[in-house]
Amino acid sequence: MKILIVEDEGRISRRLERMTRQFFTDILEALYICESLEEGQSYLNTHTFDLVLLDLNLNGADGFELLKAVVAESFHTIIVSAYKDKAITAFEYGVLDFVPKPFSEDRLSQAFLRVSAKEKVTTMGVRFLAVKKRGNSILIDVQEICYIKGAGIYSELHLQNGKREIHDKSLERLEQLLPHTFERIHKSYLVETSQIKEIIVQSGSSYKVLLTNGELLPVGRTRYRSLKVKLFGER
């Protein structure tokens, strides 16, 4: 497991490091410590992590800004903060737990147990995607997505309410990040499988899927068999 601690108080970061190393001693691969928002963003842009421990007040900078910038990355987040009134907002960002300061070893261990349980029973995947609009980041719950269409280095998120949003990551990158319920059906399309109503076989060995919203999307010939297996268990 690779872990990042983002905390500006040396005394607290050292305590977090000690307790983290003790709890994850058998599976810890790497542990990094950052003292600022900028340093944390830099690490997250250049490394892959399984868990981030994040303070919300980083020398006056808002820790939520880090989550806005990297919300489409696949890692668990535990907030460790004295700002208890921020807990609801934190959970809206999809964090796994909120540990208020001052914290005990037992309370932090409870949060770590939640991480361990998640690792055992789920396939990691992001819960939200951040869409930038007029300088602000809007969180889109992945459960609201019907399908995603590739648009070069960007992607179009087609939502179940009929709206469309542009995301700044490629279809290939989103395929890596999203839960296993999303299936690549074509070089240009990634679909949430619960939105597929029917697979239509057309003349000339071409295929399409009919979505619950009535739209038809193409299915690549090489992807038809695996899609059929996933949806119906048929070979």
CSV table of C-alpha atoms in Angstrom, one decimal:
chain,number,residue,atom,x,y,z
A,1,MET,CA,0.0,0.0,0.0
A,2,LYS,CA,1.2,3.5,-0.9
A,3,ILE,CA,0.2,6.3,1.5
A,4,LEU,CA,0.5,10.1,1.4
A,5,ILE,CA,0.2,12.3,4.5
A,6,VAL,CA,-0.6,15.9,3.9
A,7,GLU,CA,-0.2,17.8,7.2
A,8,ASP,CA,1.5,21.1,8.0
A,9,GLU,CA,2.1,20.5,11.7
A,10,GLY,CA,5.3,18.5,12.2
A,11,ARG,CA,4.2,17.0,15.5
A,12,ILE,CA,1.0,15.7,14.1
A,13,SER,CA,2.5,14.5,10.9
A,14,ARG,CA,5.1,12.5,12.8
A,15,ARG,CA,2.4,11.0,15.0
A,16,LEU,CA,0.3,10.1,11.9
A,17,GLU,CA,3.4,8.5,10.3
A,18,ARG,CA,4.1,6.4,13.4
A,19,MET,CA,0.6,5.1,13.7
A,20,THR,CA,0.2,4.5,10.0
A,21,ARG,CA,3.4,2.5,9.9
A,22,GLN,CA,2.3,0.4,12.9
A,23,PHE,CA,-1.1,-0.3,11.4
A,24,PHE,CA,-0.1,-1.1,7.9
A,25,THR,CA,3.3,-2.6,8.7
A,26,ASP,CA,2.7,-5.8,6.7
A,27,ILE,CA,1.5,-4.2,3.5
A,28,LEU,CA,3.1,-0.7,3.4
A,29,GLU,CA,5.1,-0.2,0.3
A,30,ALA,CA,5.8,3.6,0.6
A,31,LEU,CA,4.9,6.5,2.8
A,32,TYR,CA,5.3,10.2,1.8
A,33,ILE,CA,4.8,13.3,3.9
A,34,CYS,CA,3.9,16.8,2.5
A,35,GLU,CA,3.5,20.0,4.5
A,36,SER,CA,1.7,22.2,1.9
A,37,LEU,CA,-1.2,22.1,-0.5
A,38,GLU,CA,1.2,22.7,-3.5
A,39,GLU,CA,3.5,19.9,-2.5
A,40,GLY,CA,0.6,17.5,-2.0
A,41,GLN,CA,-0.8,18.3,-5.5
A,42,SER,CA,2.7,17.7,-6.9
A,43,TYR,CA,3.0,14.3,-5.3
A,44,LEU,CA,-0.5,13.3,-6.5
A,45,ASN,CA,0.3,14.3,-10.0
A,46,THR,CA,3.5,12.3,-10.1
A,47,HIS,CA,2.7,9.2,-7.9
A,48,THR,CA,0.0,6.7,-7.5
A,49,PHE,CA,-1.5,6.3,-4.0
A,50,ASP,CA,-3.9,3.9,-2.3
A,51,LEU,CA,-4.6,6.2,0.7
A,52,VAL,CA,-4.3,9.9,1.5
A,53,LEU,CA,-4.4,11.4,5.0
A,54,LEU,CA,-5.4,15.0,4.6
A,55,ASP,CA,-5.6,18.1,6.8
A,56,LEU,CA,-8.0,20.8,5.8
A,57,ASN,CA,-6.0,23.8,7.0
A,58,LEU,CA,-2.5,23.7,5.3
A,59,ASN,CA,-0.8,26.9,6.3
A,60,GLY,CA,-4.0,28.8,5.6
A,61,ALA,CA,-4.7,26.9,2.3
A,62,ASP,CA,-7.9,24.9,2.0
A,63,GLY,CA,-7.3,21.2,1.8
A,64,PHE,CA,-10.5,20.8,-0.2
A,65,GLU,CA,-8.7,22.4,-3.1
A,66,LEU,CA,-6.5,19.4,-3.3
A,67,LEU,CA,-9.6,17.1,-3.5
A,68,LYS,CA,-11.1,19.3,-6.2
A,69,ALA,CA,-8.0,19.0,-8.3
A,70,VAL,CA,-7.5,15.3,-8.0
A,71,VAL,CA,-11.0,14.0,-7.3
A,72,ALA,CA,-10.8,11.7,-10.4
A,73,GLU,CA,-7.9,9.7,-9.0
A,74,SER,CA,-8.4,6.3,-7.5
A,75,PHE,CA,-7.4,6.4,-3.8
A,76,HIS,CA,-9.1,6.5,-0.5
A,77,THR,CA,-9.1,9.7,1.6
A,78,ILE,CA,-9.2,10.1,5.3
A,79,ILE,CA,-9.6,13.7,6.5
A,80,VAL,CA,-7.8,14.5,9.8
A,81,SER,CA,-8.9,18.0,10.8
A,82,ALA,CA,-10.0,20.2,13.8
A,83,TYR,CA,-12.8,21.7,11.6
A,84,LYS,CA,-15.6,19.3,12.6
A,85,ASP,CA,-18.2,21.5,10.8
A,86,LYS,CA,-16.5,20.5,7.5
A,87,ALA,CA,-17.4,16.8,7.9
A,88,ILE,CA,-20.5,16.9,5.8
A,89,THR,CA,-18.7,18.7,3.0
A,90,ALA,CA,-15.9,16.2,3.2
A,91,PHE,CA,-18.2,13.2,2.8
A,92,GLU,CA,-19.8,14.9,-0.3
A,93,TYR,CA,-16.3,14.7,-1.8
A,94,GLY,CA,-16.4,10.9,-1.3
A,95,VAL,CA,-13.9,10.7,1.6
A,96,LEU,CA,-13.8,7.4,3.5
A,97,ASP,CA,-13.7,8.9,7.0
A,98,PHE,CA,-13.4,12.2,8.9
A,99,VAL,CA,-11.2,12.0,12.0
A,100,PRO,CA,-11.5,15.1,14.2
A,101,LYS,CA,-8.5,16.6,16.0
A,102,PRO,CA,-7.4,15.9,18.6
A,103,PHE,CA,-7.6,12.2,17.7
A,104,SER,CA,-6.8,9.0,19.7
A,105,GLU,CA,-5.0,6.0,18.4
A,106,ASP,CA,-8.2,4.0,18.6
A,107,ARG,CA,-10.1,6.5,16.5
A,108,LEU,CA,-7.5,6.6,13.7
A,109,SER,CA,-7.4,2.8,13.8
A,110,GLN,CA,-11.1,2.7,13.2
A,111,ALA,CA,-10.6,4.8,10.1
A,112,PHE,CA,-7.8,2.5,9.0
A,113,LEU,CA,-10.0,-0.6,9.5
A,114,ARG,CA,-12.5,1.0,7.1
A,115,VAL,CA,-9.7,1.3,4.5
A,116,SER,CA,-8.8,-2.4,5.0
A,117,ALA,CA,-12.5,-3.5,4.7
A,118,LYS,CA,-12.9,-1.5,1.5
A,119,GLU,CA,-9.7,-3.0,0.0
A,120,LYS,CA,-11.1,-6.5,0.7
A,121,VAL,CA,-14.6,-6.2,-0.6
A,122,THR,CA,-14.6,-3.7,-3.4
A,123,THR,CA,-12.7,-2.9,-6.5
A,124,MET,CA,-11.4,0.6,-6.2
A,125,GLY,CA,-13.1,3.1,-8.3
A,126,VAL,CA,-13.8,6.8,-8.0
A,127,ARG,CA,-17.2,8.0,-6.7
A,128,PHE,CA,-17.1,11.5,-8.2
A,129,LEU,CA,-15.6,13.2,-11.3
A,130,ALA,CA,-14.8,16.9,-11.1
A,131,VAL,CA,-16.0,19.1,-14.0
A,132,LYS,CA,-14.5,22.6,-14.2
A,133,LYS,CA,-17.0,25.4,-15.0
A,134,ARG,CA,-16.1,29.1,-14.9
A,135,GLY,CA,-13.2,28.5,-12.6
A,136,ASN,CA,-15.1,26.3,-10.2
A,137,SER,CA,-15.1,22.5,-9.8
A,138,ILE,CA,-18.5,20.7,-9.8
A,139,LEU,CA,-18.6,17.2,-8.6
A,140,ILE,CA,-20.5,14.6,-10.7
A,141,ASP,CA,-21.6,11.4,-9.0
A,142,VAL,CA,-20.5,8.6,-11.2
A,143,GLN,CA,-23.9,6.9,-10.6
A,144,GLU,CA,-25.5,9.8,-12.5
A,145,ILE,CA,-23.5,8.9,-15.7
A,146,CYS,CA,-25.2,7.0,-18.5
A,147,TYR,CA,-22.2,6.8,-20.8
A,148,ILE,CA,-19.0,8.6,-21.7
A,149,LYS,CA,-17.9,9.5,-25.2
A,150,GLY,CA,-14.2,10.0,-26.1
A,151,ALA,CA,-13.4,13.4,-27.5
A,152,GLY,CA,-9.6,13.4,-28.1
A,153,ILE,CA,-7.8,14.3,-24.9
A,154,TYR,CA,-11.2,15.1,-23.3
A,155,SER,CA,-14.3,13.2,-22.7
A,156,GLU,CA,-18.1,13.9,-22.8
A,157,LEU,CA,-20.0,12.8,-19.8
A,158,HIS,CA,-23.6,12.0,-20.8
A,159,LEU,CA,-25.8,12.1,-17.7
A,160,GLN,CA,-29.0,10.3,-17.0
A,161,ASN,CA,-30.8,13.6,-16.7
A,162,GLY,CA,-30.0,14.3,-20.3
A,163,LYS,CA,-27.2,16.9,-19.6
A,164,ARG,CA,-23.7,16.7,-21.0
A,165,GLU,CA,-20.5,17.8,-19.3
A,166,ILE,CA,-16.9,17.9,-20.6
A,167,HIS,CA,-14.2,16.3,-18.5
A,168,ASP,CA,-10.5,17.0,-18.9
A,169,LYS,CA,-9.3,13.4,-18.9
A,170,SER,CA,-9.2,11.0,-21.8
A,171,LEU,CA,-11.6,8.0,-22.2
A,172,GLU,CA,-8.6,5.7,-21.6
A,173,ARG,CA,-7.8,7.3,-18.3
A,174,LEU,CA,-11.4,7.3,-17.1
A,175,GLU,CA,-11.7,3.6,-18.0
A,176,GLN,CA,-8.8,3.0,-15.5
A,177,LEU,CA,-10.4,5.1,-12.8
A,178,LEU,CA,-14.1,4.2,-12.9
A,179,PRO,CA,-15.8,1.3,-11.2
A,180,HIS,CA,-16.1,-2.1,-12.9
A,181,THR,CA,-19.7,-1.4,-13.7
A,182,PHE,CA,-18.5,0.8,-16.6
A,183,GLU,CA,-17.7,-1.2,-19.8
A,184,ARG,CA,-15.7,-0.2,-22.9
A,185,ILE,CA,-18.0,-1.1,-25.7
A,186,HIS,CA,-16.3,0.7,-28.5
A,187,LYS,CA,-13.1,2.7,-29.0
A,188,SER,CA,-15.2,5.9,-28.5
A,189,TYR,CA,-17.7,4.8,-25.8
A,190,LEU,CA,-17.6,3.7,-22.2
A,191,VAL,CA,-21.1,2.7,-20.8
A,192,GLU,CA,-22.5,2.1,-17.4
A,193,THR,CA,-23.8,-1.4,-17.9
A,194,SER,CA,-27.0,-0.9,-15.9
A,195,GLN,CA,-28.0,1.6,-18.6
A,196,ILE,CA,-28.0,-1.1,-21.3
A,197,LYS,CA,-31.4,-2.4,-22.2
A,198,GLU,CA,-30.6,-4.5,-25.2
A,199,ILE,CA,-27.9,-5.6,-27.6
A,200,ILE,CA,-29.0,-5.4,-31.2
A,201,VAL,CA,-27.3,-7.6,-33.9
A,202,GLN,CA,-27.5,-5.9,-37.3
A,203,SER,CA,-26.8,-7.2,-40.8
A,204,GLY,CA,-23.1,-7.4,-41.7
A,205,SER,CA,-22.1,-8.5,-38.2
A,206,SER,CA,-22.5,-5.0,-36.8
A,207,TYR,CA,-23.8,-4.4,-33.3
A,208,LYS,CA,-25.4,-1.7,-31.2
A,209,VAL,CA,-26.7,-1.3,-27.7
A,210,LEU,CA,-30.1,0.2,-26.9
A,211,LEU,CA,-29.9,2.3,-23.7
A,212,THR,CA,-32.6,2.9,-21.2
A,213,ASN,CA,-32.9,6.5,-22.4
A,214,GLY,CA,-33.6,5.2,-26.0
A,215,GLU,CA,-30.2,6.1,-27.5
A,216,LEU,CA,-28.3,3.7,-29.7
A,217,LEU,CA,-24.5,3.3,-29.4
A,218,PRO,CA,-22.2,1.3,-31.6
A,219,VAL,CA,-20.4,-1.8,-30.2
A,220,GLY,CA,-17.0,-2.8,-31.5
A,221,ARG,CA,-16.8,-6.2,-33.1
A,222,THR,CA,-13.9,-7.2,-30.9
A,223,ARG,CA,-15.9,-6.1,-27.8
A,224,TYR,CA,-19.2,-7.7,-28.5
A,225,ARG,CA,-18.4,-11.1,-27.0
A,226,SER,CA,-17.0,-9.8,-23.8
A,227,LEU,CA,-20.0,-7.4,-23.4
A,228,LYS,CA,-22.4,-10.3,-23.9
A,229,VAL,CA,-20.6,-12.4,-21.3
A,230,LYS,CA,-20.7,-9.6,-18.8
A,231,LEU,CA,-24.3,-8.8,-19.3
A,232,PHE,CA,-25.8,-12.2,-19.8
A,233,GLY,CA,-23.1,-14.7,-18.9
A,234,GLU,CA,-23.4,-16.1,-22.4
A,235,ARG,CA,-20.4,-17.2,-24.6
